[in-house]
């Protein structure tokens, strides 16, 4: 698998990770990871469970320190001021259930040195439809509301870089849409987003570029188009008869009268169609780019 | 760093002092204790008063009892029992003929309650003792001294045989009480600290918090916040105690308390001791998978606080023994053992200086290591951390 080289653009880079390695108990959790995240982009951090995504996020946040390699944020090394410019929404963890929502927001806002807390709190509560829960205890919130509250805590300080770990987990479709709109709005206003998720359809809709890890190593890195191109094309064929031998095919998923052909990226699809027409009755022939879900599954299986 | 630590400290303090458990423990517990003490005193006084107002009949076959107010003679047991059943008397004392030889008495009563029996027994004992002394020609004045001996005035000498400067009871009681307050303060504050950290770890909140502030800031804030909680609780308890003392006959003993060097040393040991224990317990709590396990492991630290009680006999016998010197230097026992020794004997100044120096150095080293253990421990969920992992945490940059 060819790893696409980073293409740093000085001044535009928000996060620059170079040759990062992290070892626990002689086990490489992260191995020579290098990538850049540019200002204002939505960057996908992908990989199967145990790939090293959480360790990478914790290392970016300076919760873990790298064994070797460097991490540069906003062109400089990590400091407390930089921490205040980052927002983080972890995948798991519950907030203190005994305190009111407003008090929880105030606490985390004060930790990030936010001014005009009340005004910003009210704005965010309204935006995420939690206004009526302002003075209620967190234990009264549903799982989805709890997740929305966590999101408010991650963004109330208007971070320049927002790191989201499975941001849509626990949310219903309506809330997913609301949150997605807010994320895109944040991006349009200059916030850079790093999103770790397993939901490939969201990756395809939102991410500009991705980094995919497997067993602590980089297996994919680059823009979605570049990566899809790297993985060839998908051809859906509806037919009657018996499929002939086809050249330049990486794989076939044949269901009898519908087949999905994975073809090499430089293959001549017209030639394939001609071969098919000569042997079977072709009712449908559709050439598509491969979905991120297919690519994720293929890479994850290796 | 301080600003975020103060935010954490304020949050933890406010959150904890608002809890029903804290309010109940801080105000309810001493009030409950006062109620129990008051009830005991009231019922005790009631026994006395009741006994004084009660009428006791007696049958004296030994022939040495003289009539006294509240005591009515009867010629024989049958007459006495009849009077008791009719309610003319509350109890009947029978002094057999061979009492001087056997020492055996009998009391008949219609009241089967424990308190009634005790009150009756107390007044009867005093009545019989007084008559015995009179029978042996002891003067009333001497008899009174025997019945109510006075407390001796204790004069403590130093090594040179001269009375020590501060002979007031408060001079001894205050530092000792401060030692006890230190132990109590450490146990209560660290209990809250442990619970707070344990809950945060169980709910996997640590990662979110560490994205807002550093492990050092979080740890410092928690220690400060829960120190405030402990101090508030202790202050309320001490204040309630002082109000009770002020209203009691012991008030005069504490009227001339001065802040001596001993009291200043108690404060120094209090502060250092609290920080040493807090940092240790914070580490322990961050490594334990559940609050319950954290409590079990932290019980080890509570043991140190009661060392002076465990070693009380040795402490009183020879406060300057080698064992006590070692315990004065060992950081976890120093705050308690040193303070108790200081109240008992003159401890060489170098021992105190070395003891405080060891405490300060221990806190400095432990704080440095604690932040690493705390940071990594808070992110290790759902499993027991092994010693090997702790060493790995310590090696983390």
PDB file of N, CA and C in Angstrom, chain B residues 246-285:
ATOM      1  N   UNK B 246     -16.958  26.368  76.589  1.00  0.00           N
ATOM      2  CA  UNK B 246     -17.188  27.691  77.183  1.00  0.00           C
ATOM      3  C   UNK B 246     -18.394  27.669  78.123  1.00  0.00           C
ATOM      4  N   UNK B 247     -19.363  26.826  77.788  1.00  0.00           N
ATOM      5  CA  UNK B 247     -20.568  26.776  78.610  1.00  0.00           C
ATOM      6  C   UNK B 247     -20.428  25.778  79.760  1.00  0.00           C
ATOM      7  N   UNK B 248     -19.270  25.092  79.805  1.00  0.00           N
ATOM      8  CA  UNK B 248     -19.095  24.047  80.823  1.00  0.00           C
ATOM      9  C   UNK B 248     -18.215  24.558  81.969  1.00  0.00           C
ATOM     10  N   UNK B 249     -18.097  23.815  83.057  1.00  0.00           N
ATOM     11  CA  UNK B 249     -17.243  24.231  84.185  1.00  0.00           C
ATOM     12  C   UNK B 249     -15.754  24.221  83.821  1.00  0.00           C
ATOM     13  N   UNK B 250     -15.363  23.638  82.675  1.00  0.00           N
ATOM     14  CA  UNK B 250     -13.945  23.575  82.292  1.00  0.00           C
ATOM     15  C   UNK B 250     -13.468  24.842  81.566  1.00  0.00           C
ATOM     16  N   UNK B 251     -14.371  25.795  81.395  1.00  0.00           N
ATOM     17  CA  UNK B 251     -14.049  26.995  80.613  1.00  0.00           C
ATOM     18  C   UNK B 251     -12.820  27.706  81.169  1.00  0.00           C
ATOM     19  N   UNK B 252     -12.705  27.772  82.513  1.00  0.00           N
ATOM     20  CA  UNK B 252     -11.597  28.500  83.137  1.00  0.00           C
ATOM     21  C   UNK B 252     -10.240  27.923  82.738  1.00  0.00           C
ATOM     22  N   UNK B 253     -10.184  26.593  82.525  1.00  0.00           N
ATOM     23  CA  UNK B 253      -8.919  25.941  82.181  1.00  0.00           C
ATOM     24  C   UNK B 253      -8.364  26.451  80.853  1.00  0.00           C
ATOM     25  N   UNK B 254      -9.259  26.868  79.991  1.00  0.00           N
ATOM     26  CA  UNK B 254      -8.834  27.285  78.644  1.00  0.00           C
ATOM     27  C   UNK B 254      -8.812  28.805  78.476  1.00  0.00           C
ATOM     28  N   UNK B 255      -9.024  29.531  79.595  1.00  0.00           N
ATOM     29  CA  UNK B 255      -9.186  30.986  79.484  1.00  0.00           C
ATOM     30  C   UNK B 255      -7.888  31.693  79.140  1.00  0.00           C
ATOM     31  N   UNK B 256      -6.748  31.090  79.475  1.00  0.00           N
ATOM     32  CA  UNK B 256      -5.494  31.820  79.247  1.00  0.00           C
ATOM     33  C   UNK B 256      -4.609  31.125  78.219  1.00  0.00           C
ATOM     34  N   UNK B 257      -5.256  30.556  77.230  1.00  0.00           N
ATOM     35  CA  UNK B 257      -4.475  29.870  76.179  1.00  0.00           C
ATOM     36  C   UNK B 257      -3.639  30.887  75.414  1.00  0.00           C
ATOM     37  N   UNK B 258      -2.366  30.597  75.253  1.00  0.00           N
ATOM     38  CA  UNK B 258      -1.516  31.469  74.447  1.00  0.00           C
ATOM     39  C   UNK B 258      -0.939  30.659  73.303  1.00  0.00           C
ATOM     40  N   UNK B 259      -0.676  31.345  72.223  1.00  0.00           N
ATOM     41  CA  UNK B 259      -0.089  30.646  71.073  1.00  0.00           C
ATOM     42  C   UNK B 259       1.398  30.455  71.354  1.00  0.00           C
ATOM     43  N   UNK B 260       1.764  29.303  71.813  1.00  0.00           N
ATOM     44  CA  UNK B 260       3.159  29.016  72.139  1.00  0.00           C
ATOM     45  C   UNK B 260       3.833  28.404  70.927  1.00  0.00           C
ATOM     46  N   UNK B 261       5.150  28.155  71.046  1.00  0.00           N
ATOM     47  CA  UNK B 261       5.903  27.523  69.974  1.00  0.00           C
ATOM     48  C   UNK B 261       5.339  26.159  69.633  1.00  0.00           C
ATOM     49  N   UNK B 262       4.825  25.505  70.665  1.00  0.00           N
ATOM     50  CA  UNK B 262       4.261  24.169  70.483  1.00  0.00           C
ATOM     51  C   UNK B 262       3.056  24.205  69.539  1.00  0.00           C
ATOM     52  N   UNK B 263       2.222  25.218  69.735  1.00  0.00           N
ATOM     53  CA  UNK B 263       1.032  25.353  68.894  1.00  0.00           C
ATOM     54  C   UNK B 263       1.455  25.657  67.456  1.00  0.00           C
ATOM     55  N   UNK B 264       2.484  26.500  67.308  1.00  0.00           N
ATOM     56  CA  UNK B 264       2.975  26.824  65.954  1.00  0.00           C
ATOM     57  C   UNK B 264       3.495  25.563  65.268  1.00  0.00           C
ATOM     58  N   UNK B 265       4.240  24.742  66.042  1.00  0.00           N
ATOM     59  CA  UNK B 265       4.746  23.491  65.471  1.00  0.00           C
ATOM     60  C   UNK B 265       3.600  22.572  65.069  1.00  0.00           C
ATOM     61  N   UNK B 266       2.552  22.582  65.879  1.00  0.00           N
ATOM     62  CA  UNK B 266       1.375  21.752  65.557  1.00  0.00           C
ATOM     63  C   UNK B 266       0.795  22.176  64.218  1.00  0.00           C
ATOM     64  N   UNK B 267       0.746  23.472  63.972  1.00  0.00           N
ATOM     65  CA  UNK B 267       0.202  23.975  62.701  1.00  0.00           C
ATOM     66  C   UNK B 267       1.100  23.536  61.536  1.00  0.00           C
ATOM     67  N   UNK B 268       2.442  23.646  61.751  1.00  0.00           N
ATOM     68  CA  UNK B 268       3.389  23.238  60.696  1.00  0.00           C
ATOM     69  C   UNK B 268       3.194  21.756  60.369  1.00  0.00           C
ATOM     70  N   UNK B 269       3.133  20.922  61.397  1.00  0.00           N
ATOM     71  CA  UNK B 269       2.943  19.480  61.179  1.00  0.00           C
ATOM     72  C   UNK B 269       1.595  19.189  60.534  1.00  0.00           C
ATOM     73  N   UNK B 270       0.588  19.979  60.923  1.00  0.00           N
ATOM     74  CA  UNK B 270      -0.754  19.809  60.344  1.00  0.00           C
ATOM     75  C   UNK B 270      -0.701  20.000  58.828  1.00  0.00           C
ATOM     76  N   UNK B 271      -0.125  21.119  58.412  1.00  0.00           N
ATOM     77  CA  UNK B 271      -0.102  21.452  56.976  1.00  0.00           C
ATOM     78  C   UNK B 271       0.724  20.424  56.194  1.00  0.00           C
ATOM     79  N   UNK B 272       1.932  20.140  56.709  1.00  0.00           N
ATOM     80  CA  UNK B 272       2.799  19.187  55.994  1.00  0.00           C
ATOM     81  C   UNK B 272       2.174  17.800  55.963  1.00  0.00           C
ATOM     82  N   UNK B 273       1.643  17.403  57.101  1.00  0.00           N
ATOM     83  CA  UNK B 273       1.006  16.081  57.191  1.00  0.00           C
ATOM     84  C   UNK B 273      -0.150  15.969  56.225  1.00  0.00           C
ATOM     85  N   UNK B 274      -0.965  17.007  56.162  1.00  0.00           N
ATOM     86  CA  UNK B 274      -2.122  16.951  55.268  1.00  0.00           C
ATOM     87  C   UNK B 274      -1.677  16.770  53.817  1.00  0.00           C
ATOM     88  N   UNK B 275      -0.660  17.547  53.391  1.00  0.00           N
ATOM     89  CA  UNK B 275      -0.239  17.465  51.992  1.00  0.00           C
ATOM     90  C   UNK B 275       0.387  16.104  51.677  1.00  0.00           C
ATOM     91  N   UNK B 276       1.161  15.573  52.608  1.00  0.00           N
ATOM     92  CA  UNK B 276       1.772  14.266  52.382  1.00  0.00           C
ATOM     93  C   UNK B 276       0.694  13.194  52.193  1.00  0.00           C
ATOM     94  N   UNK B 277      -0.268  13.185  53.087  1.00  0.00           N
ATOM     95  CA  UNK B 277      -1.318  12.174  53.023  1.00  0.00           C
ATOM     96  C   UNK B 277      -2.213  12.383  51.797  1.00  0.00           C
ATOM     97  N   UNK B 278      -2.514  13.634  51.482  1.00  0.00           N
ATOM     98  CA  UNK B 278      -3.398  13.902  50.336  1.00  0.00           C
ATOM     99  C   UNK B 278      -2.778  13.418  49.039  1.00  0.00           C
ATOM    100  N   UNK B 279      -1.506  13.747  48.843  1.00  0.00           N
ATOM    101  CA  UNK B 279      -0.835  13.344  47.603  1.00  0.00           C
ATOM    102  C   UNK B 279      -0.794  11.816  47.518  1.00  0.00           C
ATOM    103  N   UNK B 280      -0.477  11.187  48.639  1.00  0.00           N
ATOM    104  CA  UNK B 280      -0.395   9.717  48.656  1.00  0.00           C
ATOM    105  C   UNK B 280      -1.754   9.102  48.337  1.00  0.00           C
ATOM    106  N   UNK B 281      -2.782   9.628  48.964  1.00  0.00           N
ATOM    107  CA  UNK B 281      -4.114   9.054  48.783  1.00  0.00           C
ATOM    108  C   UNK B 281      -4.642   9.348  47.376  1.00  0.00           C
ATOM    109  N   UNK B 282      -4.288  10.506  46.830  1.00  0.00           N
ATOM    110  CA  UNK B 282      -4.712  10.821  45.454  1.00  0.00           C
ATOM    111  C   UNK B 282      -4.130   9.807  44.480  1.00  0.00           C
ATOM    112  N   UNK B 283      -2.854   9.454  44.691  1.00  0.00           N
ATOM    113  CA  UNK B 283      -2.217   8.452  43.827  1.00  0.00           C
ATOM    114  C   UNK B 283      -2.918   7.114  43.976  1.00  0.00           C
ATOM    115  N   UNK B 284      -3.150   6.730  45.221  1.00  0.00           N
ATOM    116  CA  UNK B 284      -3.787   5.441  45.489  1.00  0.00           C
ATOM    117  C   UNK B 284      -5.151   5.371  44.824  1.00  0.00           C
ATOM    118  N   UNK B 285      -5.927   6.436  44.993  1.00  0.00           N
ATOM    119  CA  UNK B 285      -7.282   6.461  44.434  1.00  0.00           C
ATOM    120  C   UNK B 285      -7.246   6.410  42.916  1.00  0.00           C
TER     121      UNK B 285
END
